[in-house]
mmCIF file of C-alpha atoms in Angstrom:
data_model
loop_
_atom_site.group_PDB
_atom_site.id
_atom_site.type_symbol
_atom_site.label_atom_id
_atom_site.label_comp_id
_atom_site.label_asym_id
_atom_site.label_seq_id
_atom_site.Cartn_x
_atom_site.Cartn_y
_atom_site.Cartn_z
ATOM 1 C CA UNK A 1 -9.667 -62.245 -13.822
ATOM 2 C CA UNK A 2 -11.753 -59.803 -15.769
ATOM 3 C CA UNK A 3 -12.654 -58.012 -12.048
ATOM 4 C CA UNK A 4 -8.831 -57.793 -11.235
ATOM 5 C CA UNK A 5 -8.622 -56.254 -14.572
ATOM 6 C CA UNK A 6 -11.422 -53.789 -13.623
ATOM 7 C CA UNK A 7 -9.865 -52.920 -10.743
ATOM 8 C CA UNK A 8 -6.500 -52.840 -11.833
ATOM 9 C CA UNK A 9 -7.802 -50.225 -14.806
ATOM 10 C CA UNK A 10 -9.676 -48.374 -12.230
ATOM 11 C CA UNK A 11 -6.726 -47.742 -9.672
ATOM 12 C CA UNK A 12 -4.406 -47.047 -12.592
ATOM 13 C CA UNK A 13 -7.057 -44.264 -13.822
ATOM 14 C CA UNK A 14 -7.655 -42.834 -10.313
ATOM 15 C CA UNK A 15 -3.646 -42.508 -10.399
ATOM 16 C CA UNK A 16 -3.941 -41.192 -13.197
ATOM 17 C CA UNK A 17 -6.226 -38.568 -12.149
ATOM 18 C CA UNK A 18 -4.199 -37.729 -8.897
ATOM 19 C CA UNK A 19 -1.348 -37.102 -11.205
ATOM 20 C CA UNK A 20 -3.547 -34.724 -13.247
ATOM 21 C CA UNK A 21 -4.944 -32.848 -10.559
ATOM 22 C CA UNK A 22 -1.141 -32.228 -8.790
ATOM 23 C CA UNK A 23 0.383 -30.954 -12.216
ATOM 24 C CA UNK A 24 -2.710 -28.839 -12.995
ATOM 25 C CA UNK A 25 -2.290 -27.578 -9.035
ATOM 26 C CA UNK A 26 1.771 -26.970 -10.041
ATOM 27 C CA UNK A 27 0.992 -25.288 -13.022
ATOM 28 C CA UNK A 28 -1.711 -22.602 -11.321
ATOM 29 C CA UNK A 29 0.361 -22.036 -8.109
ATOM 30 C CA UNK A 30 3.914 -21.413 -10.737
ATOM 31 C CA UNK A 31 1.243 -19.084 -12.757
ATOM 32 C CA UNK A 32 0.062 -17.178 -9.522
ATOM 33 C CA UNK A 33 3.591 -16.877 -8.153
ATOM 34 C CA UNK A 34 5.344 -15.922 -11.548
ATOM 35 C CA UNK A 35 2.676 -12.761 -11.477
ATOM 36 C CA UNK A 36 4.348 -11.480 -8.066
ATOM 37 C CA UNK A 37 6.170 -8.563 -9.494
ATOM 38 C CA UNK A 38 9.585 -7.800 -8.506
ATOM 39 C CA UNK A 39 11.639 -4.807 -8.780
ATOM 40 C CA UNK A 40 13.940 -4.044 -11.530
ATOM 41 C CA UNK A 41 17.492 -2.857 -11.406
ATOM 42 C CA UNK A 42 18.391 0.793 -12.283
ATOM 43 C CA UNK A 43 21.412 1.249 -14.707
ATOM 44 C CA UNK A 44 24.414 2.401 -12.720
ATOM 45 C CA UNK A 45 25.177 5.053 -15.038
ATOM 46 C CA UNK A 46 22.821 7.420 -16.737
ATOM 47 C CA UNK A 47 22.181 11.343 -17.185
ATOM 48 C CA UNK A 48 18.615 13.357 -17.545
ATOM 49 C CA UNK A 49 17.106 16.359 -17.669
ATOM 50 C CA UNK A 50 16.090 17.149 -14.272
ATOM 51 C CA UNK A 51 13.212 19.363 -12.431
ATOM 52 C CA UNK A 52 12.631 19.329 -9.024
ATOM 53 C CA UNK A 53 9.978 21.995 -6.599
ATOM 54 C CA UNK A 54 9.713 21.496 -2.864
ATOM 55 C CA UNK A 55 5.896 23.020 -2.384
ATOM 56 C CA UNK A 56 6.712 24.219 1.217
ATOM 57 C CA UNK A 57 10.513 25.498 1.064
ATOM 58 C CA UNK A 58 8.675 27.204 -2.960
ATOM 59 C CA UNK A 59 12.702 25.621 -4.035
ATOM 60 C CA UNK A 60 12.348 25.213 -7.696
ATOM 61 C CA UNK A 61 15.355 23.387 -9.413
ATOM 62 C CA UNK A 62 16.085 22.628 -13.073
ATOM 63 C CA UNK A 63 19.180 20.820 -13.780
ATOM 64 C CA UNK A 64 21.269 17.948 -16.065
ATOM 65 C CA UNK A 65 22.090 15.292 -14.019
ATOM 66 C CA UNK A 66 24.867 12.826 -14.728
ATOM 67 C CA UNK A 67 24.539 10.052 -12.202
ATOM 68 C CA UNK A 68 27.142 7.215 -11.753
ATOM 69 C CA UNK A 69 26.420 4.732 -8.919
ATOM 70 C CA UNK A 70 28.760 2.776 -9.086
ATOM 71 C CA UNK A 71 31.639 4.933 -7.576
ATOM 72 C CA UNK A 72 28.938 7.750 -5.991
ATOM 73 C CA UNK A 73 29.170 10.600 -8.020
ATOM 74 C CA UNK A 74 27.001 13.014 -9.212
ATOM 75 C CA UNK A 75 27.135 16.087 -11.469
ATOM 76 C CA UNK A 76 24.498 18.558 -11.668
ATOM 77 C CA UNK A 77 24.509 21.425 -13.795
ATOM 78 C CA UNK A 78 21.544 23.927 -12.293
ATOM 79 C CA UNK A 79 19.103 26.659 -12.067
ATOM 80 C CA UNK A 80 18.244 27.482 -8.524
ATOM 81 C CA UNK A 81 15.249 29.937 -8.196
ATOM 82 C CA UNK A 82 14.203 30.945 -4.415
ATOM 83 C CA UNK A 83 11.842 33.327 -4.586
ATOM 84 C CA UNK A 84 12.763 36.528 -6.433
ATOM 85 C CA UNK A 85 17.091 35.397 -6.521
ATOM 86 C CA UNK A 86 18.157 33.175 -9.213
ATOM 87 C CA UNK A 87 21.857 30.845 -8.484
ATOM 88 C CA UNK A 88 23.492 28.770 -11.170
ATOM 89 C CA UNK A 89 25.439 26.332 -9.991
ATOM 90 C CA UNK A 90 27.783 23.270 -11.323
ATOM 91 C CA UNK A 91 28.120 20.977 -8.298
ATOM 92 C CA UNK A 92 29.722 17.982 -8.549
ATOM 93 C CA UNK A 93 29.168 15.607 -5.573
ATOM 94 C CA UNK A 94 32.044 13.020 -4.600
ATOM 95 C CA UNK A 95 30.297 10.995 -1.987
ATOM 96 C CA UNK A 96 33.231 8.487 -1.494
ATOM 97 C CA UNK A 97 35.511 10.764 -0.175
ATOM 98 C CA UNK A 98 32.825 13.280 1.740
ATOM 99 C CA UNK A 99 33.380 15.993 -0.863
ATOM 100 C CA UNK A 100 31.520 18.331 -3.104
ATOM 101 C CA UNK A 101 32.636 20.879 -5.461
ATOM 102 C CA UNK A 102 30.329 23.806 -5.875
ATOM 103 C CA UNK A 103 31.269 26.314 -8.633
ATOM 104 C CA UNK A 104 28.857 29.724 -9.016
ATOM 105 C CA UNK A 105 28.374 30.087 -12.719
ATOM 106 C CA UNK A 106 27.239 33.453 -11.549
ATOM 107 C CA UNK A 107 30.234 35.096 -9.691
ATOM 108 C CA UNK A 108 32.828 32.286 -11.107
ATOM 109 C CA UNK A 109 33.760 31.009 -7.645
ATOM 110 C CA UNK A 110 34.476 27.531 -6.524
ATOM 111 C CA UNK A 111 34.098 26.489 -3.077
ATOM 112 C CA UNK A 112 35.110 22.641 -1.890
ATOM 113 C CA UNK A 113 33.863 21.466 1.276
ATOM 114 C CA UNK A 114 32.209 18.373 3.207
ATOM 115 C CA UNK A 115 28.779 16.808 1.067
ATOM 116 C CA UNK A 116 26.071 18.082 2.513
ATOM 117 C CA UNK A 117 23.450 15.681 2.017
ATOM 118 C CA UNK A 118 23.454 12.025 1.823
ATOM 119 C CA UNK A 119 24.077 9.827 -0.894
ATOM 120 C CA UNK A 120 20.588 8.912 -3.009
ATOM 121 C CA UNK A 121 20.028 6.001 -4.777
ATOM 122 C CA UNK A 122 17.994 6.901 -7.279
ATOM 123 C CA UNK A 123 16.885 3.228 -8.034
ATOM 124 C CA UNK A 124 13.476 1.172 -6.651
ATOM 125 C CA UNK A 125 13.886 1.244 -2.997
ATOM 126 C CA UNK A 126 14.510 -2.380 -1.251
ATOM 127 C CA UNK A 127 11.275 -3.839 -0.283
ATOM 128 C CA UNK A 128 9.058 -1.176 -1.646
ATOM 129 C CA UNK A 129 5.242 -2.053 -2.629
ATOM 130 C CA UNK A 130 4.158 -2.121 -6.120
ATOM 131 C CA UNK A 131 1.595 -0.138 -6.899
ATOM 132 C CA UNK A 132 0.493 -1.015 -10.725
ATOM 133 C CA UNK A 133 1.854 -0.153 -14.431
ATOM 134 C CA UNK A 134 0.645 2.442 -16.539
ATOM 135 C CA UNK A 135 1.084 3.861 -19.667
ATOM 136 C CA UNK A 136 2.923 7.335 -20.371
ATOM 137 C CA UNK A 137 1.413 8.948 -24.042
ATOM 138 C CA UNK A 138 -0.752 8.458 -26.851
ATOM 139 C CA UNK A 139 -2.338 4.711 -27.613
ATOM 140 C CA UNK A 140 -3.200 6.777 -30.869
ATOM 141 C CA UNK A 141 -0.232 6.427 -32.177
ATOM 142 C CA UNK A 142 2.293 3.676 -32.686
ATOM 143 C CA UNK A 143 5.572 3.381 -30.704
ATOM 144 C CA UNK A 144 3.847 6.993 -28.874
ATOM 145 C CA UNK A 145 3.806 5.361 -25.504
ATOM 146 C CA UNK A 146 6.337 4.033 -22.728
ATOM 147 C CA UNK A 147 4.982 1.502 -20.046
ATOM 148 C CA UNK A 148 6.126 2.696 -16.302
ATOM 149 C CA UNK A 149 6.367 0.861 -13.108
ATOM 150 C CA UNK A 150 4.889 2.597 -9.978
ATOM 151 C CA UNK A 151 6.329 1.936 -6.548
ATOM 152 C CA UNK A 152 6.032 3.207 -2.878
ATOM 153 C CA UNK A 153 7.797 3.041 1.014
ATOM 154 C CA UNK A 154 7.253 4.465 4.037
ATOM 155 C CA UNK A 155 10.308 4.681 6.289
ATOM 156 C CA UNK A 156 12.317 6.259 8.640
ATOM 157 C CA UNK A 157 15.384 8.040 8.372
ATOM 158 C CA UNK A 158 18.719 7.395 10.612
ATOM 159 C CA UNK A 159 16.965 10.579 12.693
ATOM 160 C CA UNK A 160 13.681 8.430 13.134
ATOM 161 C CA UNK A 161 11.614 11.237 10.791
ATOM 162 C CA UNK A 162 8.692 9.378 8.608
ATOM 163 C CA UNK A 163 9.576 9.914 4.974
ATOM 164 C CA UNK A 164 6.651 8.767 2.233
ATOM 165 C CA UNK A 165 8.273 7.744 -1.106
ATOM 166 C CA UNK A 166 6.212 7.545 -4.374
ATOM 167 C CA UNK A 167 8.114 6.490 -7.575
ATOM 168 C CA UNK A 168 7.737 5.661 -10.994
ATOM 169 C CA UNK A 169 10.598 4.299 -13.494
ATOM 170 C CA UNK A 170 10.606 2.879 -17.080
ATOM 171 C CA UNK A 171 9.678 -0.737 -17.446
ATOM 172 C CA UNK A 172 12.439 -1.430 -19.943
ATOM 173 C CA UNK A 173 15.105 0.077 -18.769
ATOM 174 C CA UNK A 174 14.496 0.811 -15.632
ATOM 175 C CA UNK A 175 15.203 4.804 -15.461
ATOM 176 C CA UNK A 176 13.967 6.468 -12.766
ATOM 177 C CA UNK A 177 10.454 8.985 -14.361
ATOM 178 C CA UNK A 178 9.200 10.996 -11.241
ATOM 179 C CA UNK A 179 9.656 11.101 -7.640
ATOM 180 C CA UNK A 180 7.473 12.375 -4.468
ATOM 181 C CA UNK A 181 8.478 12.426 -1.505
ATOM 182 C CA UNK A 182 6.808 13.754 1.755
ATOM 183 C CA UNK A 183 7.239 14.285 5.276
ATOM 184 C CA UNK A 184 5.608 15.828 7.827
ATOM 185 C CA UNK A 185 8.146 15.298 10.561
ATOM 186 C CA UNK A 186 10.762 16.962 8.314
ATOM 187 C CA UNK A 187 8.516 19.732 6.384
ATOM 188 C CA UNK A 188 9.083 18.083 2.734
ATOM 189 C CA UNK A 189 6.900 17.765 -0.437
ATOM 190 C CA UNK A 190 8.938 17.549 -3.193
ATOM 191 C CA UNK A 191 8.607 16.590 -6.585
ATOM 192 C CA UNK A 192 11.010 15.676 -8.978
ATOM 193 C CA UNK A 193 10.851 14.605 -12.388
ATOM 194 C CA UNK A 194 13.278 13.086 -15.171
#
């Protein structure tokens, strides 16, 4: 009786121990997993300060951008320097009806016609690689900091051109901070900033 008892106390402890080693197993692989970072959702609806230089068309923009996803507009109020000529413009873009409203602050004319570029999301592309965090600031002081997210993609275009994205965004609220984009196939390095 006292060996069955042995036994019985052994088995129950190895059981024991399997049970252990599984939940201790669970709890690493939900730890590992939970660390996979995952990208976060851009507000619909924001506006920024906006600058913007294309380093082989030497385009320089500085603008206010109101941007509203969720029914694709866009307003920007800008400064367009090309060379030695200098354009302000207030565009407003329309993108669900194809239409863009471009009014010369300059010569006070307004022109409407077809959008002329695409639509741009301005949020964390879809399956884009994370790259780390980092910290925009001074650690010296308190509250003199803001924690970013930094993301990247390479991918084609409907035309099959091979665009490089680099992009960094706010890690509370998810606003978009800087852009880069390059492409040879295309002739672009721009930089943009928020």
């Amino acid at each position: 009786l006292i060996y069955k008892n042995k036994l019985y106390l052994k088995n129950l402890y190895l059981i024991k121990m399997n049970y252990l080693i599984i939940l201790c197993f669970a709890a690493f692989a939900t730890s590992a997993l939970c660390q996979v970072p995952t990208p976060c959702t851009t507000p619909p609806q924001w506006e920024a300060r906006y600058f913007e230089y294309d380093v082989n068309q030497k385009e320089t923009t500085r603008a206010r951008i109101r941007y509203d996803a969720t029914y694709q507009r866009e307003r920007i109020i800008e400064e367009y320097k090309l060379g030695a000529e200098d354009d302000f413009y207030d565009i407003l873009y329309l993108h669900n009806q194809n239409i863009e409203y471009v009014f010369n602050l300059n010569t006070k004319e307004c022109e409407k016609r077809p959008i002329t570029r695409p639509w741009v999301n301005f949020g964390i592309p879809s399956n884009a690689t994370f790259l780390g965090e980092s910290y925009i600031g001074s650690s010296a002081v308190p509250n003199a900091n803001l924690l970013a997210t930094i993301w990247s993609k390479d991918f084609q275009d409907e035309k099959g051109n091979k665009i490089n994205y680099l992009g960094v965004w706010t890690y509370e609220a998810c606003l978009p901070i800087s852009s880069h984009v390059t492409s040879t196939d295309l002739n672009v390095d721009r930089h943009s900033s928020f």
